[in-house]
PDB file of C-alpha atoms and ligand atoms in Angstrom:
ATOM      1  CA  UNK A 236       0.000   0.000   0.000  1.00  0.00           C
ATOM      2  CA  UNK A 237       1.490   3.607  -0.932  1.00  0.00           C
ATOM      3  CA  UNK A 238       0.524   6.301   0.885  1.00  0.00           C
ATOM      4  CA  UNK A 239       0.247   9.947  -0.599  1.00  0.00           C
ATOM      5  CA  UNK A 240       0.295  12.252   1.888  1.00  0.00           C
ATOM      6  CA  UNK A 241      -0.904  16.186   0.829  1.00  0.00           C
ATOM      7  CA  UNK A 242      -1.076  19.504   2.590  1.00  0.00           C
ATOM      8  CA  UNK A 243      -4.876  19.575   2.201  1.00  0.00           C
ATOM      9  CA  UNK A 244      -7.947  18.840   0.107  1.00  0.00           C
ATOM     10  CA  UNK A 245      -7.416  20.874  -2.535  1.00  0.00           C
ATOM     11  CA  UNK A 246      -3.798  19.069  -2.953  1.00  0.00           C
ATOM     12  CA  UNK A 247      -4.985  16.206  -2.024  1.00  0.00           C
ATOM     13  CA  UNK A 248      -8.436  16.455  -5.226  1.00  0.00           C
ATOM     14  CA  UNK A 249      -4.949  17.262  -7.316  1.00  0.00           C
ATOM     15  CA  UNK A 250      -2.780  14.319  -6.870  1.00  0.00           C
ATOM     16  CA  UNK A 251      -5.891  11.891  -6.844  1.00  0.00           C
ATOM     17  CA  UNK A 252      -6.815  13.191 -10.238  1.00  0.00           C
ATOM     18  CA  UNK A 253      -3.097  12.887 -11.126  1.00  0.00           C
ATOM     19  CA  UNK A 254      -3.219   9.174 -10.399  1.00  0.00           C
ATOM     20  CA  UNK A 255      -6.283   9.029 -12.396  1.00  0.00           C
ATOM     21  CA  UNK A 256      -5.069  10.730 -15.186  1.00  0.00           C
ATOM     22  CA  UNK A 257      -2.029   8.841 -15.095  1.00  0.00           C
ATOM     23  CA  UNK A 258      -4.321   5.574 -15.692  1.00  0.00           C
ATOM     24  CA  UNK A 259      -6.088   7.111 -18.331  1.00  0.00           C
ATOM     25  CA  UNK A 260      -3.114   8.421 -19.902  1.00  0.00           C
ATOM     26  CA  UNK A 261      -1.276   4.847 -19.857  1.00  0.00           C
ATOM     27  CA  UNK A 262      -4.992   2.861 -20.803  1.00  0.00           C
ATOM     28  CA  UNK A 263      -6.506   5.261 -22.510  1.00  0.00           C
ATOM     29  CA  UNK A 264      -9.610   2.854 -23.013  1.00  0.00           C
ATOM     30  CA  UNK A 265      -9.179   2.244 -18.909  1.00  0.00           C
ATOM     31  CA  UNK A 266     -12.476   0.580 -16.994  1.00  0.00           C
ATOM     32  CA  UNK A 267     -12.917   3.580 -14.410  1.00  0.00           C
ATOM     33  CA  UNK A 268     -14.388   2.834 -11.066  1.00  0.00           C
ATOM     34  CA  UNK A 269     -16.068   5.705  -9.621  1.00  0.00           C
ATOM     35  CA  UNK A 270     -17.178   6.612  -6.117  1.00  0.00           C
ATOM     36  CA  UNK A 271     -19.796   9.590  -5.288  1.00  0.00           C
ATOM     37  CA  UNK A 272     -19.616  11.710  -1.829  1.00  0.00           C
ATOM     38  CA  UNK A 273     -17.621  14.904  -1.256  1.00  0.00           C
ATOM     39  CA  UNK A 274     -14.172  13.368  -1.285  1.00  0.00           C
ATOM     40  CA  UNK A 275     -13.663  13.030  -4.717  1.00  0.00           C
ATOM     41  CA  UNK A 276     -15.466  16.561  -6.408  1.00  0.00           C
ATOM     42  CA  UNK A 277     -11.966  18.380  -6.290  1.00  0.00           C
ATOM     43  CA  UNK A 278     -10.467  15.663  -8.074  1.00  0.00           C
ATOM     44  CA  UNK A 279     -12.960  15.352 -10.924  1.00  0.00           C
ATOM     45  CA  UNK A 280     -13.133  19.362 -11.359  1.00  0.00           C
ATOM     46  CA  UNK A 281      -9.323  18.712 -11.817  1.00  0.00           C
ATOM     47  CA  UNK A 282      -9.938  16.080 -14.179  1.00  0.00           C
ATOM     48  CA  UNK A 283     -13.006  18.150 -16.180  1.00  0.00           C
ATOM     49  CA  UNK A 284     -10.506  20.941 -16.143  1.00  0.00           C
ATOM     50  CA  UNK A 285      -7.620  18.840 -18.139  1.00  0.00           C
ATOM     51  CA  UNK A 286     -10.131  17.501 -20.318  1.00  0.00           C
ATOM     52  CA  UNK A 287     -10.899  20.778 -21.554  1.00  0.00           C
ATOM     53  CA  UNK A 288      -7.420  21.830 -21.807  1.00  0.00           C
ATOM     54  CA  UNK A 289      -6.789  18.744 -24.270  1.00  0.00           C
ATOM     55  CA  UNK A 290      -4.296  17.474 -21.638  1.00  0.00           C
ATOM     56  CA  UNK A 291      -6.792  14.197 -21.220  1.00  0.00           C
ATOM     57  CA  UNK A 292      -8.865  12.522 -23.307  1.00  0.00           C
ATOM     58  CA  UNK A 293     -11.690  10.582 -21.948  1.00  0.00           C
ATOM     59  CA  UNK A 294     -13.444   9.257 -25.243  1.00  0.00           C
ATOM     60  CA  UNK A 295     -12.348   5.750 -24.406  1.00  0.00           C
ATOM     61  CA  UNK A 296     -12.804   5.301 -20.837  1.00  0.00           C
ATOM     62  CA  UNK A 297     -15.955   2.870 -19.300  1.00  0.00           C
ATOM     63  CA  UNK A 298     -16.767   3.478 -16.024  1.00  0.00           C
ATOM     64  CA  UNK A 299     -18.808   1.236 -13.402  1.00  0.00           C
ATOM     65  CA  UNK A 300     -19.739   3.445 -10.019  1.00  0.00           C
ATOM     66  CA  UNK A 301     -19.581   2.230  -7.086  1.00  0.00           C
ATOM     67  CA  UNK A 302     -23.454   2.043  -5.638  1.00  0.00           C
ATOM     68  CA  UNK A 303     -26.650   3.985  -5.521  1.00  0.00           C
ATOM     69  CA  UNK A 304     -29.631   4.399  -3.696  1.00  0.00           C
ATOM     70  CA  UNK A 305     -32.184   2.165  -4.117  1.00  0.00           C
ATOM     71  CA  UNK A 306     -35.425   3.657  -4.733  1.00  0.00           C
ATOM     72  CA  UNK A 307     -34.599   6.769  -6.586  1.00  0.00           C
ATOM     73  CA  UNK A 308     -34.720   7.388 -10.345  1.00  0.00           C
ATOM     74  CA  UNK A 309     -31.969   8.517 -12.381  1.00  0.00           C
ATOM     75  CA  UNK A 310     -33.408  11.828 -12.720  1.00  0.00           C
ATOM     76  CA  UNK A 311     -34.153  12.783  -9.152  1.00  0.00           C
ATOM     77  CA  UNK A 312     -31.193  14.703  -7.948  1.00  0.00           C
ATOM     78  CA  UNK A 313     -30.118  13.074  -4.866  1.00  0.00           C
ATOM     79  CA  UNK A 314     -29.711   9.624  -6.663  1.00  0.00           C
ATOM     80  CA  UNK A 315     -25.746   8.847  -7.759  1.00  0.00           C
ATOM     81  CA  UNK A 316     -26.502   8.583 -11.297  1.00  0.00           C
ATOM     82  CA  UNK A 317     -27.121  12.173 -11.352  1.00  0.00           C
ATOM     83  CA  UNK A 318     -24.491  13.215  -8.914  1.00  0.00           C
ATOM     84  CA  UNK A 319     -22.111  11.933 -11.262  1.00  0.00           C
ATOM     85  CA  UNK A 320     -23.372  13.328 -14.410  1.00  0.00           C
ATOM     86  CA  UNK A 321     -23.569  16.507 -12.622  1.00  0.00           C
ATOM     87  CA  UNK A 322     -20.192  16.120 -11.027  1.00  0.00           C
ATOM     88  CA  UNK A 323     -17.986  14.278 -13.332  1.00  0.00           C
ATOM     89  CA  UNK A 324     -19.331  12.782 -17.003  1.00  0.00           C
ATOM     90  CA  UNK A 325     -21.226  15.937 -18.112  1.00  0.00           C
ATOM     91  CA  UNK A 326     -18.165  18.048 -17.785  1.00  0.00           C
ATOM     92  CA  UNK A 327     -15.719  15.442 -18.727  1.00  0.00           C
ATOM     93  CA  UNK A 328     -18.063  14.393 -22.344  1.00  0.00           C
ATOM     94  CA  UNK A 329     -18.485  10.999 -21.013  1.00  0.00           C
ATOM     95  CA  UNK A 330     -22.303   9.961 -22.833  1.00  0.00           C
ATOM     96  CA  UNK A 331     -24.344   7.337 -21.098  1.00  0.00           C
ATOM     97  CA  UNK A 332     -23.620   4.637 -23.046  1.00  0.00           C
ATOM     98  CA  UNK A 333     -19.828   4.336 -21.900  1.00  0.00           C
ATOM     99  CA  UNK A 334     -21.106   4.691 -17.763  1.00  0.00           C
ATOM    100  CA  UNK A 335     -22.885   2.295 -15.673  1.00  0.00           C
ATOM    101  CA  UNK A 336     -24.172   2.400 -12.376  1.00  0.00           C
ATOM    102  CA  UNK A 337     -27.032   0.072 -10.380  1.00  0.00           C
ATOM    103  CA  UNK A 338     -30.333   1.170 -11.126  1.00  0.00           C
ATOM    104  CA  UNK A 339     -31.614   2.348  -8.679  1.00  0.00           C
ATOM    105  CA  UNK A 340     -35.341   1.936  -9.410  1.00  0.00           C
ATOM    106  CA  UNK A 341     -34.794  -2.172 -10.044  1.00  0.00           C
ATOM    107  CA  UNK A 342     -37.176  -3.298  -7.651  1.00  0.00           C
ATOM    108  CA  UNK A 343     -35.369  -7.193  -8.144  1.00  0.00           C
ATOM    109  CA  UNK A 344     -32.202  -6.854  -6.285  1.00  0.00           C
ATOM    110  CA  UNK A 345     -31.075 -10.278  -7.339  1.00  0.00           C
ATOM    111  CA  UNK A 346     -31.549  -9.530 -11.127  1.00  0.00           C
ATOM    112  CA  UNK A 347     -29.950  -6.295 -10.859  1.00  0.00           C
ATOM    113  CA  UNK A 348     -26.921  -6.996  -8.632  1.00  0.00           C
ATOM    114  CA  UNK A 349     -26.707 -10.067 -11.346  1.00  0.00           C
ATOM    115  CA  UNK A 350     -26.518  -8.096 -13.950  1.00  0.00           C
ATOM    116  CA  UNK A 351     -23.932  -5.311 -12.644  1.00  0.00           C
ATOM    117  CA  UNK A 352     -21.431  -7.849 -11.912  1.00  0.00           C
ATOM    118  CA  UNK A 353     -21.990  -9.398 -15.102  1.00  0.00           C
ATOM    119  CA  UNK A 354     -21.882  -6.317 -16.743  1.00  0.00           C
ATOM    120  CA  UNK A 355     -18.185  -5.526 -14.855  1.00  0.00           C
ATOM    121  CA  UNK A 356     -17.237  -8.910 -16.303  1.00  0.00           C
ATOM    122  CA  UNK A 357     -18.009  -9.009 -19.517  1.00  0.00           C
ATOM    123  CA  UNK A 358     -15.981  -5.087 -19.398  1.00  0.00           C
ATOM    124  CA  UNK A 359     -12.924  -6.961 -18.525  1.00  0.00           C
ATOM    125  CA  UNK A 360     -12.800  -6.388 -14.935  1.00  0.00           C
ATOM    126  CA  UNK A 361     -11.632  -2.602 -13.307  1.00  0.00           C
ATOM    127  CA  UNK A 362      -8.415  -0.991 -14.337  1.00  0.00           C
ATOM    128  CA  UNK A 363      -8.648   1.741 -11.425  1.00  0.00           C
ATOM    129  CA  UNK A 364     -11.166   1.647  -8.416  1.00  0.00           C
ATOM    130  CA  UNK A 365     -11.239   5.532  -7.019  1.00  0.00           C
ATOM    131  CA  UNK A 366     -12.985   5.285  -3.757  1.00  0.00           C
ATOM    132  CA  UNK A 367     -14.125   6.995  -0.601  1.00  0.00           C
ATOM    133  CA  UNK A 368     -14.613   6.326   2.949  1.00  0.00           C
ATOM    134  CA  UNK A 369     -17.207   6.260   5.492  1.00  0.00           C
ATOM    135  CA  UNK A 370     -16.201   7.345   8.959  1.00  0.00           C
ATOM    136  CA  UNK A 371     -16.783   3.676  10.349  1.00  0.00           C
ATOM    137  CA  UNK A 372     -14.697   2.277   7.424  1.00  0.00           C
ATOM    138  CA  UNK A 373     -17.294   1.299   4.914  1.00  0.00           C
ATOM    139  CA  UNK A 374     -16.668   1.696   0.892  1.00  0.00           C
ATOM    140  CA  UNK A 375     -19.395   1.624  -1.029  1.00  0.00           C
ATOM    141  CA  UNK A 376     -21.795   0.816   0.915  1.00  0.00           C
ATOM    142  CA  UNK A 377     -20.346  -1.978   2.365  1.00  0.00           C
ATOM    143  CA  UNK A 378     -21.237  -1.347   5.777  1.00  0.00           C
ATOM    144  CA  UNK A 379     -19.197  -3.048   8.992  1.00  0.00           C
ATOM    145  CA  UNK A 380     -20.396  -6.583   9.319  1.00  0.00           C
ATOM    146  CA  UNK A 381     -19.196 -10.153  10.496  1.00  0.00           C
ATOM    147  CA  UNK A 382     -18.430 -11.236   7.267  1.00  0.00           C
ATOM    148  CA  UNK A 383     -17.223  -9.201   4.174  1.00  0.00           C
ATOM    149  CA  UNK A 384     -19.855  -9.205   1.754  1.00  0.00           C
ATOM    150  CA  UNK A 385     -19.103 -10.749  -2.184  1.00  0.00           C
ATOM    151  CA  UNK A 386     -20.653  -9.407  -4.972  1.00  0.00           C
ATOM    152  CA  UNK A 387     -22.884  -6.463  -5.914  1.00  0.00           C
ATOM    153  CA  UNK A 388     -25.535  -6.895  -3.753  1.00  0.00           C
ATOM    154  CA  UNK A 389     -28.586  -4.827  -1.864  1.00  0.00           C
ATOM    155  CA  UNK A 390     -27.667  -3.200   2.094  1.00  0.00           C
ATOM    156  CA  UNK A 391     -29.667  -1.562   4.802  1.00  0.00           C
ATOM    157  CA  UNK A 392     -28.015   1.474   4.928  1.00  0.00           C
ATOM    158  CA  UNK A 393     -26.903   2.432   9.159  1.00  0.00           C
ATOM    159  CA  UNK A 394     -27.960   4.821  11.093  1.00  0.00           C
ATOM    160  CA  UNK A 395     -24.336   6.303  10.819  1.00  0.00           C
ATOM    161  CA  UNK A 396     -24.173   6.345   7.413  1.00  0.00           C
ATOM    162  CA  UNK A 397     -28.251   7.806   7.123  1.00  0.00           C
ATOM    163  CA  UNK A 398     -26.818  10.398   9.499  1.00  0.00           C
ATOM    164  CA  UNK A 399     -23.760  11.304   7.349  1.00  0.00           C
ATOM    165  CA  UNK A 400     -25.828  11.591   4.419  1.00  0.00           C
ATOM    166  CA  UNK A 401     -28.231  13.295   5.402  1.00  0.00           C
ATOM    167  CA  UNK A 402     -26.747  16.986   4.695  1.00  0.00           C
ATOM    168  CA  UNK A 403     -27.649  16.168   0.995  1.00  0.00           C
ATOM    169  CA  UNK A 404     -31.452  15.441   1.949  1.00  0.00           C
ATOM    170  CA  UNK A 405     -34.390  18.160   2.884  1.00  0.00           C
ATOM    171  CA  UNK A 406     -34.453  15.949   6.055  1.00  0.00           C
ATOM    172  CA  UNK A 407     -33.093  12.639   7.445  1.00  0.00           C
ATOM    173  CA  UNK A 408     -36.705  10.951   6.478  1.00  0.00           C
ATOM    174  CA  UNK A 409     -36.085  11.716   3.066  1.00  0.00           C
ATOM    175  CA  UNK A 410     -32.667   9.478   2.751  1.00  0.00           C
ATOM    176  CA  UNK A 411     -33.194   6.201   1.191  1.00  0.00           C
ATOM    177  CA  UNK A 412     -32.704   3.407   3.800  1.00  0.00           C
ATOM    178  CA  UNK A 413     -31.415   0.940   1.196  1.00  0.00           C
ATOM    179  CA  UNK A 414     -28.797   1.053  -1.147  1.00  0.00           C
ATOM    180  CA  UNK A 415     -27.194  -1.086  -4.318  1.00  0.00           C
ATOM    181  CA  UNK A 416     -23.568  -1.236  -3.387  1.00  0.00           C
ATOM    182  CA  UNK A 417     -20.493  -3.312  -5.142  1.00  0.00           C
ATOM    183  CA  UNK A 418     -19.419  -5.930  -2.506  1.00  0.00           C
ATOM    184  CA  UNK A 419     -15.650  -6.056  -0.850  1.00  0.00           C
ATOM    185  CA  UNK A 420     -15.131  -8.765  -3.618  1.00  0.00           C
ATOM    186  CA  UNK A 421     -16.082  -6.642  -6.898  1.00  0.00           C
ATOM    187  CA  UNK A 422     -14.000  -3.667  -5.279  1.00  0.00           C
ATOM    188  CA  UNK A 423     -11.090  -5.778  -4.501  1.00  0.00           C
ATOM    189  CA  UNK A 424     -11.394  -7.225  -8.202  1.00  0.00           C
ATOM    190  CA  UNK A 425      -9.931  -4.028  -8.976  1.00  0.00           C
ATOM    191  CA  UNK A 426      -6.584  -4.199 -10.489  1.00  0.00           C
ATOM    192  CA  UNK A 427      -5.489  -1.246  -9.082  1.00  0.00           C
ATOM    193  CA  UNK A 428      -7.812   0.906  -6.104  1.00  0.00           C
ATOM    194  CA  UNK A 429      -7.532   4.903  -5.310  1.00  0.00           C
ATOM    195  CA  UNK A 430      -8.317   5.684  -1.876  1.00  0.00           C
ATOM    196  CA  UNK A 431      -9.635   9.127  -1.302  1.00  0.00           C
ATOM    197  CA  UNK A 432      -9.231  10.678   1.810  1.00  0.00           C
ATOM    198  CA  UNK A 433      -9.244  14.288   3.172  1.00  0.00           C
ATOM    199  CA  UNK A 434     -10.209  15.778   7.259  1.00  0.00           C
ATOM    200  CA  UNK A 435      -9.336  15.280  10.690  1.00  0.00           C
ATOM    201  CA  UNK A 436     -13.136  13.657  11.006  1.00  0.00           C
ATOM    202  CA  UNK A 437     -11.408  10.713   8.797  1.00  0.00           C
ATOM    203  CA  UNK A 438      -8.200  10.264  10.981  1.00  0.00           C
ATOM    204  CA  UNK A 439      -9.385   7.807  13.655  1.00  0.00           C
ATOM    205  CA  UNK A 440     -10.678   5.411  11.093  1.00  0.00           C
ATOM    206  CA  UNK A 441      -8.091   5.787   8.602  1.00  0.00           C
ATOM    207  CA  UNK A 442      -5.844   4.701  11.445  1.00  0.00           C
ATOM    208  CA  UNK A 443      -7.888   1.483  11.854  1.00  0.00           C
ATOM    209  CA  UNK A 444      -8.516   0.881   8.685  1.00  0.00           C
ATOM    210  CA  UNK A 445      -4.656   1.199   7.241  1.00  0.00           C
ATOM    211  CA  UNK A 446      -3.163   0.106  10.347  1.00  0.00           C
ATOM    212  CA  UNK A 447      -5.531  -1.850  12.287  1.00  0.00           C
ATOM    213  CA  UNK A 448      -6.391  -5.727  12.260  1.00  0.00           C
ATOM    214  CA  UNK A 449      -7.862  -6.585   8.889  1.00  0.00           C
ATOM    215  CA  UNK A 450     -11.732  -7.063  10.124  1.00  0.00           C
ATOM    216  CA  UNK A 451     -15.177  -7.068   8.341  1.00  0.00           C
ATOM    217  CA  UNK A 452     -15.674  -4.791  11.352  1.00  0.00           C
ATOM    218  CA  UNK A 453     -13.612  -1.791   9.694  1.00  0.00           C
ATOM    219  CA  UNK A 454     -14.491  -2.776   5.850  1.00  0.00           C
ATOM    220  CA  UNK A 455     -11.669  -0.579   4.317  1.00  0.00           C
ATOM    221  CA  UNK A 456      -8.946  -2.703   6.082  1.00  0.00           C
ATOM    222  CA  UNK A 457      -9.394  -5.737   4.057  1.00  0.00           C
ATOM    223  CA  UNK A 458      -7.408  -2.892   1.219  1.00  0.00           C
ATOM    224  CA  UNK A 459      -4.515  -3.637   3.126  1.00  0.00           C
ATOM    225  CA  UNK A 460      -4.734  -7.438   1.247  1.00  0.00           C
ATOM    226  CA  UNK A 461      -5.038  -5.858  -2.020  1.00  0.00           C
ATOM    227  CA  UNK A 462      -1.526  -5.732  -4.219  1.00  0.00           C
ATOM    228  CA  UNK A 463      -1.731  -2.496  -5.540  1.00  0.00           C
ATOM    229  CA  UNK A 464      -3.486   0.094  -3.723  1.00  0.00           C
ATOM    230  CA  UNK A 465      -2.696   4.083  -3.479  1.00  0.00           C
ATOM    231  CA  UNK A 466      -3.819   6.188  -0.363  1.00  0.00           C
ATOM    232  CA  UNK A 467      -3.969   9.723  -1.024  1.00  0.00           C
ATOM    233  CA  UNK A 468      -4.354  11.812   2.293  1.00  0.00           C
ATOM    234  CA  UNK A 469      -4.389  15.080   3.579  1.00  0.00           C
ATOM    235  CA  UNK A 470      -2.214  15.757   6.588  1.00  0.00           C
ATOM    236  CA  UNK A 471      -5.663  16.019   8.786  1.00  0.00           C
ATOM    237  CA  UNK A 472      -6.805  12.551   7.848  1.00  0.00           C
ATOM    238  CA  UNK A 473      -3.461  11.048   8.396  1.00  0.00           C
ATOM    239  CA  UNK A 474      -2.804  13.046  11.623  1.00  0.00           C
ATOM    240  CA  UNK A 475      -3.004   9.663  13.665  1.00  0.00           C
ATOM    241  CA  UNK A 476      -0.846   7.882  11.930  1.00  0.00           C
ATOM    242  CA  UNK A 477       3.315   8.077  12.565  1.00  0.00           C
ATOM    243  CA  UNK A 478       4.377   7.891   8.832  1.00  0.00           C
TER     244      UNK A 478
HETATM  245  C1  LIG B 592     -19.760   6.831  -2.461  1.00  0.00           C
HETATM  246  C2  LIG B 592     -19.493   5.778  -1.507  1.00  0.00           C
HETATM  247  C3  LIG B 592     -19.190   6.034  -0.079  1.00  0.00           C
HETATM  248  C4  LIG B 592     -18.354   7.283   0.180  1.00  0.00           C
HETATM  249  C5  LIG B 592     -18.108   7.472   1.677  1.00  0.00           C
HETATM  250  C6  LIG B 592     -17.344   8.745   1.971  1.00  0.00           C
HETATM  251  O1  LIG B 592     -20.053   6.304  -3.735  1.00  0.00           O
HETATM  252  O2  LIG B 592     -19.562   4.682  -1.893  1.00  0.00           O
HETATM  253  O3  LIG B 592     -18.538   4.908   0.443  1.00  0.00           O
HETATM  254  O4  LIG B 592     -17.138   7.172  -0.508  1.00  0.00           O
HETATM  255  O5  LIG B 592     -19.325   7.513   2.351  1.00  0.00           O
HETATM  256  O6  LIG B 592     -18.147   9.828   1.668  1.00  0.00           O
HETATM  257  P1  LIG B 592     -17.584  11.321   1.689  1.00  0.00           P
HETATM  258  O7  LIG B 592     -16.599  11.412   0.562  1.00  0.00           O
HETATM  259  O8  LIG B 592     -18.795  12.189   1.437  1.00  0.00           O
HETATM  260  O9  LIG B 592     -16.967  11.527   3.014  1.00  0.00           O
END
């Protein structure tokens, strides 16, 4: 695991876009994995903002997200479909056709966790996983458990998680309580996984998570088994740990 560490966000949003780039760069018909949440706008304003220079070319690039709410339609604003168009493919000229994310409004979570992971498959797998983290270690929305869950599949969201999300909602009611999320073994398919991370809020569980036990209980420290993983931290977030 290689840790990045960066004065602050805004350093931090540079350098993970840098890795990105870099992937896109090297691949330039790369399988992007893509996360929502506040972590990673800087870096794909960064990215938009090359793109428009000519310094990056996205034509070629697929990308798979990472979850999304289940129960909200592509165009409501608050689902992940339209946080990323919004956020990321709009800017970056990305159409439709090249992204994919779970739908959201599937009401058969078994046909359309089947199909997402079939759908990653028959893509070839994931070049580059970019991805957040929750404050009790979860990615995606792979919350803590006693086992780490497999494939795409269908969570209760927690109340911790309904909590942090809530700043995005008119109130707490109106967050989804269930979510379509990759599983630890889709994300850890990955051949190569960007972790995200910027505040002092962060720093206790990036502690556990990058040097804890590896534990279904913290679900970003089973990263630490993964062969090729980048960390990219501000100095807040990594304030914990002696590096
Ligand atoms: C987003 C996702 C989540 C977030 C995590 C951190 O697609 O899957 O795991 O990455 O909740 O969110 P922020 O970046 O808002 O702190």
């Amino acid at each position: 695991m290689k840790i990045i560490r960066t004065k602050d966000y805004e350093d931090m949003s540079r350098k993970a876009a840098g890795v990105i780039a870099a992937q896109v760069v090297l691949k330039p018909d790369s399988i992007l994995g893509l996360a929502t949440g506040s972590t990673p706008i800087g870096a794909y304003k960064q990215l938009i903002a090359w793109g428009r220079a000519g310094d990056l070319d996205f034509s070629e690039i697929r990308t798979f997200n990472l979850d999304e709410y289940r129960g909200l339609t592509r165009d409501n604003d608050q689902s992940y479909f339209y946080f990323m168009r919004h956020n990321f493919m709009d800017g970056a000229g990305i159409p439709v056709e090249r992204t994919d994310i779970p739908d959201g409004s599937e009401p058969d979570a078994e046909r359309e966790c089947a199909r997402y992971d079939a759908a990653i498959r028959a893509a070839g797998g994931i070049d580059l996983q970019l991805l957040g983290m929750g404050h009790n270690g979860h990615i995606g929305f792979n919350e803590p458990a006693d086992e780490f869950p497999k494939g795409t599949h269908s969570v209760d969201l927690t109340a911790s998680t309904i909590e942090a999300n809530k700043r995005f909602f008119a109130s707490e009611a109106d967050v989804p309580r269930q979510a379509y999320t990759m599983g630890i073994q889709t994300i850890m398919s990955a051949r190569k996984i960007l972790v995200a991370v910027s505040g002092e809020d962060k720093a206790d569980i990036v502690y556990k998570a990058f040097f804890g036990p590896v534990t279904p209980l913290v679900p970003a420290s089973i990263l630490q088994m993964h062969p090729d993983v980048i960390v990219v931290a501000d100095e807040a977030a990594l304030s914990r740990c002696k590096l």
